Every structure is written in C-alpha cells, then in structure tokens.
PDB file of C-alpha atoms in Angstrom:
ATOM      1  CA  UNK A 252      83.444 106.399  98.422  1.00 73.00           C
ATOM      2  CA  UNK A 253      87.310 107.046  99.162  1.00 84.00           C
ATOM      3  CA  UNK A 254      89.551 105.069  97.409  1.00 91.00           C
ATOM      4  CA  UNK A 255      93.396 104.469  97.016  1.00 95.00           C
ATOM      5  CA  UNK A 256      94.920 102.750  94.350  1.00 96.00           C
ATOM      6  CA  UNK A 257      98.646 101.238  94.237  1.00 97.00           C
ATOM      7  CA  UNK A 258      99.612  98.190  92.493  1.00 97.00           C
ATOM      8  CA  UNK A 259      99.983  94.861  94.843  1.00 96.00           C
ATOM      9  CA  UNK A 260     102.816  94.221  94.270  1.00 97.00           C
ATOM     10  CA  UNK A 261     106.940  94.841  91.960  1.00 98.00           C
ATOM     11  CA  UNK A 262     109.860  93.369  91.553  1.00 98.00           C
ATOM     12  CA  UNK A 263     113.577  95.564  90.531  1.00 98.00           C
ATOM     13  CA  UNK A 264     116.725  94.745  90.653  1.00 97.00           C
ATOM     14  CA  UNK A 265     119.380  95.986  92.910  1.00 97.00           C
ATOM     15  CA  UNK A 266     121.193  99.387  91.581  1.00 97.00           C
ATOM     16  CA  UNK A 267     117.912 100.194  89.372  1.00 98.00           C
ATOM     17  CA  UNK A 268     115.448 102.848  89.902  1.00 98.00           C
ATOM     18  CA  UNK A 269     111.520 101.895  90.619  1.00 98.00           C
ATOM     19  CA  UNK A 270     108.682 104.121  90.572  1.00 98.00           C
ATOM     20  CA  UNK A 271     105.666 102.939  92.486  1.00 98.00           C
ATOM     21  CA  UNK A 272     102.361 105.049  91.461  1.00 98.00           C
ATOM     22  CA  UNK A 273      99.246 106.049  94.029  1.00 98.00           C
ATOM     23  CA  UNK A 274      95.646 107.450  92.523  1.00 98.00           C
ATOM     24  CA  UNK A 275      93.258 108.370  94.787  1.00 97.00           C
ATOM     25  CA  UNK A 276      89.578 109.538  94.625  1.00 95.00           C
ATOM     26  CA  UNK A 277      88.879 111.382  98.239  1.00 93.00           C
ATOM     27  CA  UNK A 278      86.646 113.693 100.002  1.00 90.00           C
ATOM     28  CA  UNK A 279      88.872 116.784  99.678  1.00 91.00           C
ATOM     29  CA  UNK A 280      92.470 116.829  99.788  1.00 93.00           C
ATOM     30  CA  UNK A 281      95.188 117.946 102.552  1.00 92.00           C
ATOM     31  CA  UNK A 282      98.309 116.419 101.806  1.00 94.00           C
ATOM     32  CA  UNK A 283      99.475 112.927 100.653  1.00 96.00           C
ATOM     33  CA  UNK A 284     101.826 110.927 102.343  1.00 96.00           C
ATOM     34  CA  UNK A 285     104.378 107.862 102.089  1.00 97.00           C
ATOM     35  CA  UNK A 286     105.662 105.404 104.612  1.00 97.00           C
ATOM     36  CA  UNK A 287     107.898 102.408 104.383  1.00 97.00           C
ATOM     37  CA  UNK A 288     107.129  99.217 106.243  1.00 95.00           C
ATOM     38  CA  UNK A 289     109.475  96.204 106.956  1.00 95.00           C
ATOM     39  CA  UNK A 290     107.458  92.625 107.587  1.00 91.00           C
ATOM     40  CA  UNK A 291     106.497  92.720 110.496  1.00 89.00           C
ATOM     41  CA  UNK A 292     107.712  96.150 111.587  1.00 92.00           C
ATOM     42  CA  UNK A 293     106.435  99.478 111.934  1.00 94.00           C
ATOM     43  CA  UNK A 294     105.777 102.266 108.963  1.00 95.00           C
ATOM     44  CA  UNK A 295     108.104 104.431 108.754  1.00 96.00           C
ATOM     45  CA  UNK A 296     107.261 108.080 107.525  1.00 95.00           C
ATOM     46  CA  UNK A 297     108.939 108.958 103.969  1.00 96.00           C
ATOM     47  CA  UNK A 298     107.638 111.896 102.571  1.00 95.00           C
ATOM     48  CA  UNK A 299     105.005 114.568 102.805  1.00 94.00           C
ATOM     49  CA  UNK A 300     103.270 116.584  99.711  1.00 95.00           C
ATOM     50  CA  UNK A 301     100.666 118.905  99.672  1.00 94.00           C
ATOM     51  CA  UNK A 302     101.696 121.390  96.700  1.00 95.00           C
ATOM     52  CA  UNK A 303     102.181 119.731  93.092  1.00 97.00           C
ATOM     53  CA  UNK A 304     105.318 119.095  92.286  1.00 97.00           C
ATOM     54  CA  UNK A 305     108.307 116.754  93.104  1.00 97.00           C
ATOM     55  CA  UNK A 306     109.982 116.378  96.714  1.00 94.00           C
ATOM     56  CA  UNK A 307     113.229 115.298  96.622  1.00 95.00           C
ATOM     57  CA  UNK A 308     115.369 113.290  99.753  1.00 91.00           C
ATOM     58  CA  UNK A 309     117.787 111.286  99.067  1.00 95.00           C
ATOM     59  CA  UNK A 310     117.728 108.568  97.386  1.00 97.00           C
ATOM     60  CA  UNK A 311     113.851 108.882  97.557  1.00 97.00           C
ATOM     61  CA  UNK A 312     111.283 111.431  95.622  1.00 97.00           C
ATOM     62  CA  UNK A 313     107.866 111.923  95.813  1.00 98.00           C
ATOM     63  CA  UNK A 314     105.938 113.433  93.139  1.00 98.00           C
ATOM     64  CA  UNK A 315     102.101 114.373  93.155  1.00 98.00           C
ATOM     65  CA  UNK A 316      99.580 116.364  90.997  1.00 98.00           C
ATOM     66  CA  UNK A 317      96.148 117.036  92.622  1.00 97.00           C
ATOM     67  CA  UNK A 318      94.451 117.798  89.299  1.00 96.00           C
ATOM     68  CA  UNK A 319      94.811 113.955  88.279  1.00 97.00           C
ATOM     69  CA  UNK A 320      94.756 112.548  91.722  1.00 97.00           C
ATOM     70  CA  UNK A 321      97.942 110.993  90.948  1.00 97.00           C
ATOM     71  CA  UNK A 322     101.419 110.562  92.771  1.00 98.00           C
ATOM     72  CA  UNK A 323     104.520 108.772  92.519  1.00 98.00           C
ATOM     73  CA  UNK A 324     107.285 107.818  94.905  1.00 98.00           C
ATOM     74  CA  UNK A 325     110.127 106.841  93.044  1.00 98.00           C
ATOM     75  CA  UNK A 326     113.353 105.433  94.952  1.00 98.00           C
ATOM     76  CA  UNK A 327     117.272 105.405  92.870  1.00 98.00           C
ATOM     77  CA  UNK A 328     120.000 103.070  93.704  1.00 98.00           C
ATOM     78  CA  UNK A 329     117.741 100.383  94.777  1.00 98.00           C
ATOM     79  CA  UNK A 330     119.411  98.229  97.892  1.00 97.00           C
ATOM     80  CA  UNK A 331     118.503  94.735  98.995  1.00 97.00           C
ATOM     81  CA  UNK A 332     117.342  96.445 102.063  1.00 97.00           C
ATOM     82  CA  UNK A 333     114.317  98.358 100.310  1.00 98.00           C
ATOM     83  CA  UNK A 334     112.710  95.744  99.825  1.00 98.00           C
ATOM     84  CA  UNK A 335     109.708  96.331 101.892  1.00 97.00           C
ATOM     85  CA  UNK A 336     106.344  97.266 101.593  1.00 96.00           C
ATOM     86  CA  UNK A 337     105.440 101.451 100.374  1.00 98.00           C
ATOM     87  CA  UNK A 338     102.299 102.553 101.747  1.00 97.00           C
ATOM     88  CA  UNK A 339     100.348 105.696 100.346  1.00 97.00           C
ATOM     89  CA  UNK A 340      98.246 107.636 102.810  1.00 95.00           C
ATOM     90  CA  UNK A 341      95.863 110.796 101.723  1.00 94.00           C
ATOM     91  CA  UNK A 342      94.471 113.407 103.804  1.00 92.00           C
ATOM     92  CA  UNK A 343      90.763 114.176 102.986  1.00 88.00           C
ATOM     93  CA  UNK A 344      88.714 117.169 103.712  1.00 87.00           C
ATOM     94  CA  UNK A 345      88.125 115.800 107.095  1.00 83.00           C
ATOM     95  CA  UNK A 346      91.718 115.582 107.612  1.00 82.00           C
ATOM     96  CA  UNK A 347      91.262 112.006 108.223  1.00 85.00           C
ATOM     97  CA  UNK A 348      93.837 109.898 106.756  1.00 89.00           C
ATOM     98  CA  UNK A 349      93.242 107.454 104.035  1.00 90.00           C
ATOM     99  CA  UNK A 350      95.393 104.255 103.340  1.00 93.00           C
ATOM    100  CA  UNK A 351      96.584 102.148 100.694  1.00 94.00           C
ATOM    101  CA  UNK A 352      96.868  98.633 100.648  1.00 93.00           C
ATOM    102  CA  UNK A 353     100.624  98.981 100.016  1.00 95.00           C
ATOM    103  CA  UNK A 354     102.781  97.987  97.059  1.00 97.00           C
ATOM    104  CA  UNK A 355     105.066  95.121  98.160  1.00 96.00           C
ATOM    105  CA  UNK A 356     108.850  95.819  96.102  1.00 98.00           C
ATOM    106  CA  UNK A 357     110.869  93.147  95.910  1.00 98.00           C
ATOM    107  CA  UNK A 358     114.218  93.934  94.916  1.00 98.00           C
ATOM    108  CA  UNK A 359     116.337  91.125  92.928  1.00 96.00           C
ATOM    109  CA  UNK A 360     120.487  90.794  93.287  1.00 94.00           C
TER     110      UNK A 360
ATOM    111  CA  UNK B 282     112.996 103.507 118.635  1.00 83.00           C
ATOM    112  CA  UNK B 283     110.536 105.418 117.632  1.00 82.00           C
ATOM    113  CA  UNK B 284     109.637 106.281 120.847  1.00 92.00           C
ATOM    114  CA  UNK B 285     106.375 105.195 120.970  1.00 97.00           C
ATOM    115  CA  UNK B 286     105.743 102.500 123.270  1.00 97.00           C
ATOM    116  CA  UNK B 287     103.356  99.270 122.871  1.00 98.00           C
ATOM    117  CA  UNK B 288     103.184  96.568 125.038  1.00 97.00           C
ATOM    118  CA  UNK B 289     102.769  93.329 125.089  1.00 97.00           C
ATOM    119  CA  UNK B 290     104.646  92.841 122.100  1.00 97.00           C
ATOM    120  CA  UNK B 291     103.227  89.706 121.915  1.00 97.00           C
ATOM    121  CA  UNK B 292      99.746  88.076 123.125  1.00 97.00           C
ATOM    122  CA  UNK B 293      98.367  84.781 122.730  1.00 98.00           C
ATOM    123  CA  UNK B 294      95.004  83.995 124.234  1.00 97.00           C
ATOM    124  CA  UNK B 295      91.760  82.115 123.554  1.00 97.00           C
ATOM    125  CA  UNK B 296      88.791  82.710 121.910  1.00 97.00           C
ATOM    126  CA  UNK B 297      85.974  84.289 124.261  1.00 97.00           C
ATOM    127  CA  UNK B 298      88.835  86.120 126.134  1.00 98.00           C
ATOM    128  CA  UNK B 299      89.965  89.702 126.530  1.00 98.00           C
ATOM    129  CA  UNK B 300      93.044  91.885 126.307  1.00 98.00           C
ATOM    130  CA  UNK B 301      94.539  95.268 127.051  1.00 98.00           C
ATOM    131  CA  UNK B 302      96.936  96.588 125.015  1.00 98.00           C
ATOM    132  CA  UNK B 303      98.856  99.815 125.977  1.00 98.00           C
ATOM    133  CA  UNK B 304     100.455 102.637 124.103  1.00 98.00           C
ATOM    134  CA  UNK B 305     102.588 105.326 125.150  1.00 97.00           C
ATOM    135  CA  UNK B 306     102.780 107.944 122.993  1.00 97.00           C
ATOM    136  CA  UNK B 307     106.179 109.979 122.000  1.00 95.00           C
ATOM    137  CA  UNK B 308     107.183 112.355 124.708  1.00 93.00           C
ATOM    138  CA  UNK B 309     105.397 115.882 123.394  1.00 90.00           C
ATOM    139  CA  UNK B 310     102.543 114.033 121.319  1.00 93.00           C
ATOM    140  CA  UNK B 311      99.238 114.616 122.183  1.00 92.00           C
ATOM    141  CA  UNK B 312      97.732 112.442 119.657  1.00 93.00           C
ATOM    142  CA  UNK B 313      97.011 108.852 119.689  1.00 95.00           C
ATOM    143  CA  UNK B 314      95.664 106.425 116.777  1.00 95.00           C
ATOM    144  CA  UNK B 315      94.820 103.007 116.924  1.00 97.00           C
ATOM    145  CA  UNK B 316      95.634 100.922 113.855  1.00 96.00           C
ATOM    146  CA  UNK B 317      94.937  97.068 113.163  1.00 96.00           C
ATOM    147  CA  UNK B 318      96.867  94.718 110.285  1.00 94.00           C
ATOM    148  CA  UNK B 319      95.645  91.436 109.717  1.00 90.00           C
ATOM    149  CA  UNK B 320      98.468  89.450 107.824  1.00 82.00           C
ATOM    150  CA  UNK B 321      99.094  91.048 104.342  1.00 74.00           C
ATOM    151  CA  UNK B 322      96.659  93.281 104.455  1.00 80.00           C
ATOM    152  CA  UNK B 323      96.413  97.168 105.023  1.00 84.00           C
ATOM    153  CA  UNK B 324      96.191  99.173 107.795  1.00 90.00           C
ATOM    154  CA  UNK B 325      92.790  99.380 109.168  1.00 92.00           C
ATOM    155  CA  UNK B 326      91.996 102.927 111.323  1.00 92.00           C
ATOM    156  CA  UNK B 327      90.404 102.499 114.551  1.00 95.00           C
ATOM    157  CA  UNK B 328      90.060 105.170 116.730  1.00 95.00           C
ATOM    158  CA  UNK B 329      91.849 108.749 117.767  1.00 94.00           C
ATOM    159  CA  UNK B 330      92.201 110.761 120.770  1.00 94.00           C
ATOM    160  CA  UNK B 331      93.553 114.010 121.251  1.00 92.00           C
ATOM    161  CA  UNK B 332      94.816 115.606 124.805  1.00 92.00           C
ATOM    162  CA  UNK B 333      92.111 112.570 126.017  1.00 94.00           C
ATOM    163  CA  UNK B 334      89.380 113.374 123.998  1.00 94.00           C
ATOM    164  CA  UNK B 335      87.855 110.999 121.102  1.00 94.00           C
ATOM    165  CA  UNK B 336      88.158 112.973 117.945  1.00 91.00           C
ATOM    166  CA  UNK B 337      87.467 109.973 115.158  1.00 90.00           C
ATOM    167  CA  UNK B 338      86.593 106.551 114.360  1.00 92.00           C
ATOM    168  CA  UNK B 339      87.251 104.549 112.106  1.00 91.00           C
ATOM    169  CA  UNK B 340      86.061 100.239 111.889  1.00 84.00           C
ATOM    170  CA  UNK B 341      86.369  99.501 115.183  1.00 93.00           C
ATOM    171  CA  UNK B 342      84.284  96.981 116.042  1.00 94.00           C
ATOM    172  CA  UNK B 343      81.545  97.386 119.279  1.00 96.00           C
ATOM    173  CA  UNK B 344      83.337  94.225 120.842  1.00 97.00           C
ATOM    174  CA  UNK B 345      86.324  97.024 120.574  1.00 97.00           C
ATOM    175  CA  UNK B 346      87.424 100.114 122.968  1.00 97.00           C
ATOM    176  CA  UNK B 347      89.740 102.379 124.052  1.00 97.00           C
ATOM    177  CA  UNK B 348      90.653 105.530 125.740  1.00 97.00           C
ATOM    178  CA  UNK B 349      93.064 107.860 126.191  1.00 97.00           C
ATOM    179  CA  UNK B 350      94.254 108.850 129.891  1.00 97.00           C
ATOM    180  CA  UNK B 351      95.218 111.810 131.415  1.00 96.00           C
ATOM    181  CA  UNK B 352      99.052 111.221 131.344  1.00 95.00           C
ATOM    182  CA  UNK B 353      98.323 110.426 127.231  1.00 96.00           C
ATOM    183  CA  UNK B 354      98.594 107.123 127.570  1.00 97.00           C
ATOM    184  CA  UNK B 355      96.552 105.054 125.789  1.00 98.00           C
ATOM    185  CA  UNK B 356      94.519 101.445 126.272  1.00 98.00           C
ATOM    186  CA  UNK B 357      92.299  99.475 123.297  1.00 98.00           C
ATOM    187  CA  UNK B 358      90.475  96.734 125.052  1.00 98.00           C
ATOM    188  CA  UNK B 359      89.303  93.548 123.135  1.00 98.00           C
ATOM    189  CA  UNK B 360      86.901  91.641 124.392  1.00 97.00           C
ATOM    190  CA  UNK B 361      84.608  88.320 122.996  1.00 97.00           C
ATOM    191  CA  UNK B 362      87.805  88.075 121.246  1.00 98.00           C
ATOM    192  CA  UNK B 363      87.228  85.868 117.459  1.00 97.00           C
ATOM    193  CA  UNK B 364      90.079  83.554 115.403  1.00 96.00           C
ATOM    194  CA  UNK B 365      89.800  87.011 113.095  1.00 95.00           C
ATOM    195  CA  UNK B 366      91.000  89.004 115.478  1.00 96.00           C
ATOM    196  CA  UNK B 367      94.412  88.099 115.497  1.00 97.00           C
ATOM    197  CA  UNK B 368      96.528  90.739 113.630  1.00 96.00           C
ATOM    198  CA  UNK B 369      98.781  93.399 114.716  1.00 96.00           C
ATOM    199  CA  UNK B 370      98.325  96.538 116.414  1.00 97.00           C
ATOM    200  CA  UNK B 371      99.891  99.611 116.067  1.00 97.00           C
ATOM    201  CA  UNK B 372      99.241 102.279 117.930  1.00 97.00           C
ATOM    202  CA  UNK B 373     100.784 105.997 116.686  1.00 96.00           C
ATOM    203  CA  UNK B 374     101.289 108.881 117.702  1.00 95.00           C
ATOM    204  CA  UNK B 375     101.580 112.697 116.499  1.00 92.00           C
ATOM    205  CA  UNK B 376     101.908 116.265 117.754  1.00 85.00           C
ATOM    206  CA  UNK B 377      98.859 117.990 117.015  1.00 74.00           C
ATOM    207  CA  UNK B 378      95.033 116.823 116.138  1.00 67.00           C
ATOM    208  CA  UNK B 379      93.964 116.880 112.595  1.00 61.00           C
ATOM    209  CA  UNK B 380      95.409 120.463 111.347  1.00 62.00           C
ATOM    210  CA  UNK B 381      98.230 121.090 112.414  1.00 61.00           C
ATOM    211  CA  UNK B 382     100.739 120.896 109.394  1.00 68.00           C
ATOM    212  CA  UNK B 383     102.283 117.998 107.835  1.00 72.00           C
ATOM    213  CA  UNK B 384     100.755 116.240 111.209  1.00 81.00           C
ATOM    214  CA  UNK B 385     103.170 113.245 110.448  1.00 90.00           C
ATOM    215  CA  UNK B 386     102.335 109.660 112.427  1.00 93.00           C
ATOM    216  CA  UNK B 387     104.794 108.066 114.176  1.00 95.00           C
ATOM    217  CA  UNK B 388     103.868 104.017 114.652  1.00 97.00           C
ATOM    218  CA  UNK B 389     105.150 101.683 117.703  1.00 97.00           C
ATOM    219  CA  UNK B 390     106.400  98.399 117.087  1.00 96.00           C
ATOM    220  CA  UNK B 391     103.028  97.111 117.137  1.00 96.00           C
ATOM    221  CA  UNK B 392     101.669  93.994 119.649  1.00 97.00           C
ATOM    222  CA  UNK B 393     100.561  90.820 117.884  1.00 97.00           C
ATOM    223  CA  UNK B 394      97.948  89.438 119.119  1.00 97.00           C
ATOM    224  CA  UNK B 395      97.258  85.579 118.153  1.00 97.00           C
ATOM    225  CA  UNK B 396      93.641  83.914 119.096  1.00 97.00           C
ATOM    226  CA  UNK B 397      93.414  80.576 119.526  1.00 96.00           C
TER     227      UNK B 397
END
C-alpha cells in the first residue's frame, strides 16, 4: 500500500527554527509537495520538489531525497502566525496525489 | 482569494437529505478535484475531472457524485446523507491533468456541511 508518514503533531517557540519530516512508501514517484493549512481554512501550496536536494523560499525550505523516501520542510524565524497545520503530498507513478495526515505546529511566545 | 469558488460556505441539513455543492474553478484551470476533511483529520480524495471528463477516483462513496460541466464548473451531490458526513469540502483546482509539471492545486475555501 501507499503510505505517508509525518509526526501528529510539534510545538516551537517563536524566533526558533522547526523542521517537520515526511517518509513515504509510494507507487512510483513524481514530485513531493507541501501545503500550509490554517483551522478551518484552505491549504495553501508551499513548495514543490522533484530533484534531490534542498529548495529554498524564504523563510521556508524544503528538502527531499528519493533514495530514502524522505523529506523535510523546515521553516526559520518562526511567527505566532505559523502556527498551522503542514501537509505533505506525493505524486505516485499514477500521478495521483498522496496525502499526509498533517503535522499540527504549534508555536509558543 | 484564491480564486476558486465554493458555495454554500455553509450547509446544515438533516439526515436522509441531499445537497449540491458547487465549485468554480480558477479562471484558466481545467482541472477540478474534490476533497473531503472530517474534523482533524486528513484530506480524503474524491474524484477529478479534466476539460469535463472523469479522470480518477478516489473514496467517494456510491451515496456520492459529481460532474464537471461544460463551462468547468463543477457539482458533488450528496445524497442519503449520514451524521458522518459532516466535514468540509474543498474543491481545487489546477491547470493541466495529471502531467503537466509541478501541476500545483489550488483549494477554495471549502463548504461545511453539518448533518443533523
């Protein structure tokens, strides 16, 4: 089966950096994707990767190796108003996307 | 605005009933996806449609269905509608089908729909 993997749920403190990590086990790969979602609200697209390495916007990076299944999306200068919910979507053979449950960050004064 | 459009934003209604919720994709998109969220929990794929044409499927229950109209618009129909039901629904858009590039969703606000 397809599978995503990203932890439930973190907690960081304002000003601090947070990585939040997303394995995934699929049926091919064709890019891997993260979006940002308020309560409540709609995602929000983030980032895109399909080549290993590290994408850089901002205040945001994304970082993925396809040989482990493995990437990252790590976010600097944390501010009250990231706190929100990071979703981690992959594109499988069928170019179907697969979602994550979403890591919930909470971020602390 | 993301320029996708849902509507109703919000829907309350009784068990045993049925609803039609509309999407209108970004001006340019030709690609619609439905998406449900029960509360807290991740985003469940439903259906696409591309230029009007189904093109995949996802959980979407046989009580479920939609379609995609010429102008792009887009309608998922709930019917015998359950107490589960009730979550929100995004629909989202994009430009191409499945291959074209990064191929990157853009969600409406969503309509929640509350059974009673």
């Amino acid at each position: 089966g397809q599978n995503i993997d990203q932890p439930t749920e973190m907690t960081a403190t304002e000003g601090a950096i947070v990585q939040i990590n997303c394995t995934y086990q699929t049926s091919g790969f064709n890019g891997l994707f993260w979006y940002q979602q308020h309560a409540g609200e709609a995602p929000t697209f983030l980032s895109y990767n399909v080549l290993d390495g590290l994408e850089e916007k901002g205040r945001f990076s994304s970082f993925l190796s396809r040989s482990k299944g493995y990437s990252y999306l790590l976010l600097k200068e944390l501010q009250m108003k990231d706190s929100a919910s990071y979703l981690c979507a992959v594109r499988d053979s069928n170019y179907q996307l697969i979602w994550g449950a979403g890591t919930k960050l909470i971020i602390k004064p | 605005d993301s320029g996708v459009t849902q509507t109703p934003k919000h829907l309350i209604t009784a068990t045993g009933q049925r609803v039609t919720l509309r999407c209108s994709p970004r001006s340019g998109d030709l690609s619609v996806y439905w998406y449900q969220q029960s509360l807290d929990q991740g985003l469940q794929f439903l259906i696409h449609y591309y230029n009007g044409e189904e093109r995949a499927k996802g959980n979407i229950l046989e009580r479920f269905s939609a379609q995609q109209f010429p102008d792009l618009h887009s309608e998922l129909n709930l019917s015998s509608l359950e107490l589960g039901d009730s979550a929100l629904y995004f629909c989202a858009s994009s430009v191409g089908s499945l291959f074209s590039g990064a191929n990157v969703l853009t969600f409406g606000a969503g309509s929640r729909l509350t059974v009673l």
